[in-house]
Amino acid sequence: MTYRFFFFLSILFASVCVADDAEIIDLHKSLVSIQSTTKTGDPQTDERNVQTFIENWLKETAEKNNFKINIERQQVTEGRDNLYVYTGTERSTSVMMTSHVDTVPPHFGYRVEGDKIYGRGANDAKGCVAAMMIAFRDLLINKQIKEEGDLSLLFVRLAGRA
């Protein structure tokens, strides 16, 4: 059942995607290049900078494409927030896409060798974060979802034990 649902979502997103490969790769590279090491306690190396990048990208995208989103930072512990993004004015949505944005040490930057991409978080989980950001934008641009109450994103700063 779960696999069928994800297969359906991948077909849906593919049918509305307006991003080209270069845009997706650029977004992924930007995310992976930002250090987001879990539990450092240092604002320069923990998850705060990647969350700020995501927040700014989504705000600029919404403004550029004239759709309404709300972005909230939800404090989990001192200096640690989750980033919650939703369409419209109501916090309640039908579907939520979520992922963590923290990585384990040590940080190492983005690089491509042949057909492989390397970098801390390239697969777990900044690849899926980039896909979620593009899907969110493209579904709104193509009016495949309502601007009120259909979709939200949740980016958490800590996933389990790191």
PDB file of C-alpha atoms in Angstrom:
ATOM      1  CA  MET A   1       0.000   0.000   0.000  1.00  0.00           C
ATOM      2  CA  THR A   2       2.704   2.502   0.954  1.00  0.00           C
ATOM      3  CA  TYR A   3       4.734   1.829  -2.176  1.00  0.00           C
ATOM      4  CA  ARG A   4       1.662   2.344  -4.363  1.00  0.00           C
ATOM      5  CA  PHE A   5       1.034   5.684  -2.667  1.00  0.00           C
ATOM      6  CA  PHE A   6       4.618   6.833  -3.230  1.00  0.00           C
ATOM      7  CA  PHE A   7       4.470   5.616  -6.831  1.00  0.00           C
ATOM      8  CA  PHE A   8       1.297   7.680  -7.296  1.00  0.00           C
ATOM      9  CA  LEU A   9       2.985  10.743  -5.766  1.00  0.00           C
ATOM     10  CA  SER A  10       6.046  10.374  -7.992  1.00  0.00           C
ATOM     11  CA  ILE A  11       3.836  10.225 -11.106  1.00  0.00           C
ATOM     12  CA  LEU A  12       1.842  13.228  -9.892  1.00  0.00           C
ATOM     13  CA  PHE A  13       4.958  15.302  -9.208  1.00  0.00           C
ATOM     14  CA  ALA A  14       6.580  14.301 -12.494  1.00  0.00           C
ATOM     15  CA  SER A  15       3.511  15.445 -14.403  1.00  0.00           C
ATOM     16  CA  VAL A  16       3.616  18.955 -12.935  1.00  0.00           C
ATOM     17  CA  CYS A  17       7.338  19.535 -12.528  1.00  0.00           C
ATOM     18  CA  VAL A  18       8.476  22.764 -14.169  1.00  0.00           C
ATOM     19  CA  ALA A  19      12.043  22.545 -12.867  1.00  0.00           C
ATOM     20  CA  ASP A  20      14.787  21.433 -15.186  1.00  0.00           C
ATOM     21  CA  ASP A  21      17.610  19.142 -14.099  1.00  0.00           C
ATOM     22  CA  ALA A  22      20.043  22.044 -13.650  1.00  0.00           C
ATOM     23  CA  GLU A  23      17.707  23.816 -11.221  1.00  0.00           C
ATOM     24  CA  ILE A  24      17.199  20.692  -9.127  1.00  0.00           C
ATOM     25  CA  ILE A  25      20.935  19.966  -9.065  1.00  0.00           C
ATOM     26  CA  ASP A  26      21.724  23.591  -8.116  1.00  0.00           C
ATOM     27  CA  LEU A  27      19.245  23.470  -5.238  1.00  0.00           C
ATOM     28  CA  HIS A  28      20.636  20.129  -4.060  1.00  0.00           C
ATOM     29  CA  LYS A  29      24.204  21.451  -4.277  1.00  0.00           C
ATOM     30  CA  SER A  30      23.245  24.530  -2.249  1.00  0.00           C
ATOM     31  CA  LEU A  31      21.664  22.405   0.484  1.00  0.00           C
ATOM     32  CA  VAL A  32      24.557  19.924   0.696  1.00  0.00           C
ATOM     33  CA  SER A  33      27.140  22.730   0.728  1.00  0.00           C
ATOM     34  CA  ILE A  34      25.638  24.196   3.904  1.00  0.00           C
ATOM     35  CA  GLN A  35      27.021  22.546   7.010  1.00  0.00           C
ATOM     36  CA  SER A  36      24.225  21.272   9.239  1.00  0.00           C
ATOM     37  CA  THR A  37      25.936  18.999  11.730  1.00  0.00           C
ATOM     38  CA  THR A  38      23.655  17.838  14.496  1.00  0.00           C
ATOM     39  CA  LYS A  39      24.149  18.828  18.126  1.00  0.00           C
ATOM     40  CA  THR A  40      27.160  21.119  17.682  1.00  0.00           C
ATOM     41  CA  GLY A  41      25.447  23.957  19.529  1.00  0.00           C
ATOM     42  CA  ASP A  42      27.293  26.352  17.221  1.00  0.00           C
ATOM     43  CA  PRO A  43      24.977  28.517  15.072  1.00  0.00           C
ATOM     44  CA  GLN A  44      27.585  28.490  12.281  1.00  0.00           C
ATOM     45  CA  THR A  45      27.803  24.698  11.985  1.00  0.00           C
ATOM     46  CA  ASP A  46      24.482  23.315  13.208  1.00  0.00           C
ATOM     47  CA  GLU A  47      21.197  23.137  11.302  1.00  0.00           C
ATOM     48  CA  ARG A  48      20.241  26.814  11.580  1.00  0.00           C
ATOM     49  CA  ASN A  49      21.907  27.965   8.351  1.00  0.00           C
ATOM     50  CA  VAL A  50      20.314  25.279   6.198  1.00  0.00           C
ATOM     51  CA  GLN A  51      16.906  26.064   7.702  1.00  0.00           C
ATOM     52  CA  THR A  52      17.419  29.758   6.978  1.00  0.00           C
ATOM     53  CA  PHE A  53      18.343  28.886   3.382  1.00  0.00           C
ATOM     54  CA  ILE A  54      15.175  26.760   3.008  1.00  0.00           C
ATOM     55  CA  GLU A  55      13.027  29.488   4.569  1.00  0.00           C
ATOM     56  CA  ASN A  56      14.442  32.211   2.294  1.00  0.00           C
ATOM     57  CA  TRP A  57      14.142  30.031  -0.835  1.00  0.00           C
ATOM     58  CA  LEU A  58      10.488  29.261  -0.071  1.00  0.00           C
ATOM     59  CA  LYS A  59       9.643  32.910   0.731  1.00  0.00           C
ATOM     60  CA  GLU A  60      11.288  34.143  -2.483  1.00  0.00           C
ATOM     61  CA  THR A  61       9.595  31.403  -4.498  1.00  0.00           C
ATOM     62  CA  ALA A  62       6.156  32.221  -3.075  1.00  0.00           C
ATOM     63  CA  GLU A  63       6.617  35.939  -3.709  1.00  0.00           C
ATOM     64  CA  LYS A  64       7.901  35.396  -7.249  1.00  0.00           C
ATOM     65  CA  ASN A  65       5.020  33.055  -8.135  1.00  0.00           C
ATOM     66  CA  ASN A  66       2.315  34.926  -6.230  1.00  0.00           C
ATOM     67  CA  PHE A  67       1.094  32.236  -3.858  1.00  0.00           C
ATOM     68  CA  LYS A  68       0.570  32.450  -0.118  1.00  0.00           C
ATOM     69  CA  ILE A  69       2.522  30.375   2.345  1.00  0.00           C
ATOM     70  CA  ASN A  70       3.118  30.648   6.051  1.00  0.00           C
ATOM     71  CA  ILE A  71       6.392  29.701   7.667  1.00  0.00           C
ATOM     72  CA  GLU A  72       6.696  29.047  11.382  1.00  0.00           C
ATOM     73  CA  ARG A  73       9.664  28.146  13.497  1.00  0.00           C
ATOM     74  CA  GLN A  74       8.618  25.770  16.252  1.00  0.00           C
ATOM     75  CA  GLN A  75      11.039  25.678  19.162  1.00  0.00           C
ATOM     76  CA  VAL A  76      11.853  22.129  20.225  1.00  0.00           C
ATOM     77  CA  THR A  77      14.598  22.974  22.715  1.00  0.00           C
ATOM     78  CA  GLU A  78      16.719  26.048  23.353  1.00  0.00           C
ATOM     79  CA  GLY A  79      18.311  27.056  20.036  1.00  0.00           C
ATOM     80  CA  ARG A  80      16.662  24.180  18.146  1.00  0.00           C
ATOM     81  CA  ASP A  81      13.593  24.721  15.977  1.00  0.00           C
ATOM     82  CA  ASN A  82      11.548  22.828  13.448  1.00  0.00           C
ATOM     83  CA  LEU A  83      10.525  24.702  10.296  1.00  0.00           C
ATOM     84  CA  TYR A  84       6.817  24.324   9.437  1.00  0.00           C
ATOM     85  CA  VAL A  85       5.536  25.605   6.083  1.00  0.00           C
ATOM     86  CA  TYR A  86       1.903  25.505   5.007  1.00  0.00           C
ATOM     87  CA  THR A  87      -0.349  26.880   2.312  1.00  0.00           C
ATOM     88  CA  GLY A  88      -3.063  29.408   3.020  1.00  0.00           C
ATOM     89  CA  THR A  89      -4.026  30.599   6.469  1.00  0.00           C
ATOM     90  CA  GLU A  90      -4.972  27.399   8.311  1.00  0.00           C
ATOM     91  CA  ARG A  91      -2.293  25.304  10.021  1.00  0.00           C
ATOM     92  CA  SER A  92      -4.255  22.113   9.321  1.00  0.00           C
ATOM     93  CA  THR A  93      -3.368  20.427   6.017  1.00  0.00           C
ATOM     94  CA  SER A  94      -4.336  17.193   4.262  1.00  0.00           C
ATOM     95  CA  VAL A  95      -0.788  16.104   3.377  1.00  0.00           C
ATOM     96  CA  MET A  96       2.501  16.825   5.121  1.00  0.00           C
ATOM     97  CA  MET A  97       5.900  16.094   3.591  1.00  0.00           C
ATOM     98  CA  THR A  98       8.639  15.935   6.197  1.00  0.00           C
ATOM     99  CA  SER A  99      12.349  15.309   6.487  1.00  0.00           C
ATOM    100  CA  HIS A 100      15.238  16.070   8.779  1.00  0.00           C
ATOM    101  CA  VAL A 101      17.920  18.567   7.745  1.00  0.00           C
ATOM    102  CA  ASP A 102      20.686  17.658  10.173  1.00  0.00           C
ATOM    103  CA  THR A 103      23.706  15.551   9.271  1.00  0.00           C
ATOM    104  CA  VAL A 104      26.209  13.573  11.293  1.00  0.00           C
ATOM    105  CA  PRO A 105      29.846  14.669  11.561  1.00  0.00           C
ATOM    106  CA  PRO A 106      32.171  15.213   9.909  1.00  0.00           C
ATOM    107  CA  HIS A 107      30.924  17.683   7.328  1.00  0.00           C
ATOM    108  CA  PHE A 108      32.381  17.341   3.846  1.00  0.00           C
ATOM    109  CA  GLY A 109      31.364  19.451   0.886  1.00  0.00           C
ATOM    110  CA  TYR A 110      29.583  18.744  -2.355  1.00  0.00           C
ATOM    111  CA  ARG A 111      31.479  17.157  -5.215  1.00  0.00           C
ATOM    112  CA  VAL A 112      30.668  15.170  -8.343  1.00  0.00           C
ATOM    113  CA  GLU A 113      32.776  12.291  -9.613  1.00  0.00           C
ATOM    114  CA  GLY A 114      31.464  10.790 -12.829  1.00  0.00           C
ATOM    115  CA  ASP A 115      27.794  10.051 -12.254  1.00  0.00           C
ATOM    116  CA  LYS A 116      28.044  10.092  -8.446  1.00  0.00           C
ATOM    117  CA  ILE A 117      27.373  12.975  -6.076  1.00  0.00           C
ATOM    118  CA  TYR A 118      29.231  13.126  -2.761  1.00  0.00           C
ATOM    119  CA  GLY A 119      28.707  15.343   0.257  1.00  0.00           C
ATOM    120  CA  ARG A 120      27.382  15.014   3.782  1.00  0.00           C
ATOM    121  CA  GLY A 121      23.614  14.813   3.454  1.00  0.00           C
ATOM    122  CA  ALA A 122      23.609  14.290  -0.338  1.00  0.00           C
ATOM    123  CA  ASN A 123      21.302  11.311   0.063  1.00  0.00           C
ATOM    124  CA  ASP A 124      20.245  11.440   3.701  1.00  0.00           C
ATOM    125  CA  ALA A 125      18.325  13.640   3.560  1.00  0.00           C
ATOM    126  CA  LYS A 126      19.052  16.764   1.517  1.00  0.00           C
ATOM    127  CA  GLY A 127      18.201  14.980  -1.738  1.00  0.00           C
ATOM    128  CA  CYS A 128      14.672  14.438  -0.521  1.00  0.00           C
ATOM    129  CA  VAL A 129      14.532  17.969   0.939  1.00  0.00           C
ATOM    130  CA  ALA A 130      15.368  19.440  -2.495  1.00  0.00           C
ATOM    131  CA  ALA A 131      12.731  17.221  -4.133  1.00  0.00           C
ATOM    132  CA  MET A 132      10.116  18.270  -1.573  1.00  0.00           C
ATOM    133  CA  MET A 133      10.877  21.967  -2.059  1.00  0.00           C
ATOM    134  CA  ILE A 134      10.600  21.706  -5.857  1.00  0.00           C
ATOM    135  CA  ALA A 135       7.446  19.554  -5.660  1.00  0.00           C
ATOM    136  CA  PHE A 136       5.798  22.000  -3.232  1.00  0.00           C
ATOM    137  CA  ARG A 137       6.546  24.924  -5.521  1.00  0.00           C
ATOM    138  CA  ASP A 138       5.544  23.178  -8.742  1.00  0.00           C
ATOM    139  CA  LEU A 139       2.281  21.828  -7.338  1.00  0.00           C
ATOM    140  CA  LEU A 140       1.339  25.374  -6.320  1.00  0.00           C
ATOM    141  CA  ILE A 141       2.469  26.940  -9.612  1.00  0.00           C
ATOM    142  CA  ASN A 142       0.426  24.428 -11.615  1.00  0.00           C
ATOM    143  CA  LYS A 143      -2.546  24.773  -9.273  1.00  0.00           C
ATOM    144  CA  GLN A 144      -2.564  21.029  -8.639  1.00  0.00           C
ATOM    145  CA  ILE A 145      -3.295  21.730  -4.995  1.00  0.00           C
ATOM    146  CA  LYS A 146      -5.429  24.347  -3.326  1.00  0.00           C
ATOM    147  CA  GLU A 147      -3.630  27.185  -1.654  1.00  0.00           C
ATOM    148  CA  GLU A 148      -5.722  26.573   1.456  1.00  0.00           C
ATOM    149  CA  GLY A 149      -5.129  23.497   3.539  1.00  0.00           C
ATOM    150  CA  ASP A 150      -3.802  20.968   1.034  1.00  0.00           C
ATOM    151  CA  LEU A 151      -0.079  20.665   1.683  1.00  0.00           C
ATOM    152  CA  SER A 152       2.548  21.415   4.290  1.00  0.00           C
ATOM    153  CA  LEU A 153       6.256  20.851   4.765  1.00  0.00           C
ATOM    154  CA  LEU A 154       8.006  20.099   8.041  1.00  0.00           C
ATOM    155  CA  PHE A 155      11.789  20.278   8.268  1.00  0.00           C
ATOM    156  CA  VAL A 156      13.038  18.953  11.579  1.00  0.00           C
ATOM    157  CA  ARG A 157      16.430  19.653  13.064  1.00  0.00           C
ATOM    158  CA  LEU A 158      17.059  16.330  14.682  1.00  0.00           C
ATOM    159  CA  ALA A 159      15.975  12.901  13.513  1.00  0.00           C
ATOM    160  CA  GLY A 160      16.451  10.238  16.150  1.00  0.00           C
ATOM    161  CA  ARG A 161      19.850   9.665  17.672  1.00  0.00           C
ATOM    162  CA  ALA A 162      22.827  11.013  15.800  1.00  0.00           C
TER     163      ALA A 162
END
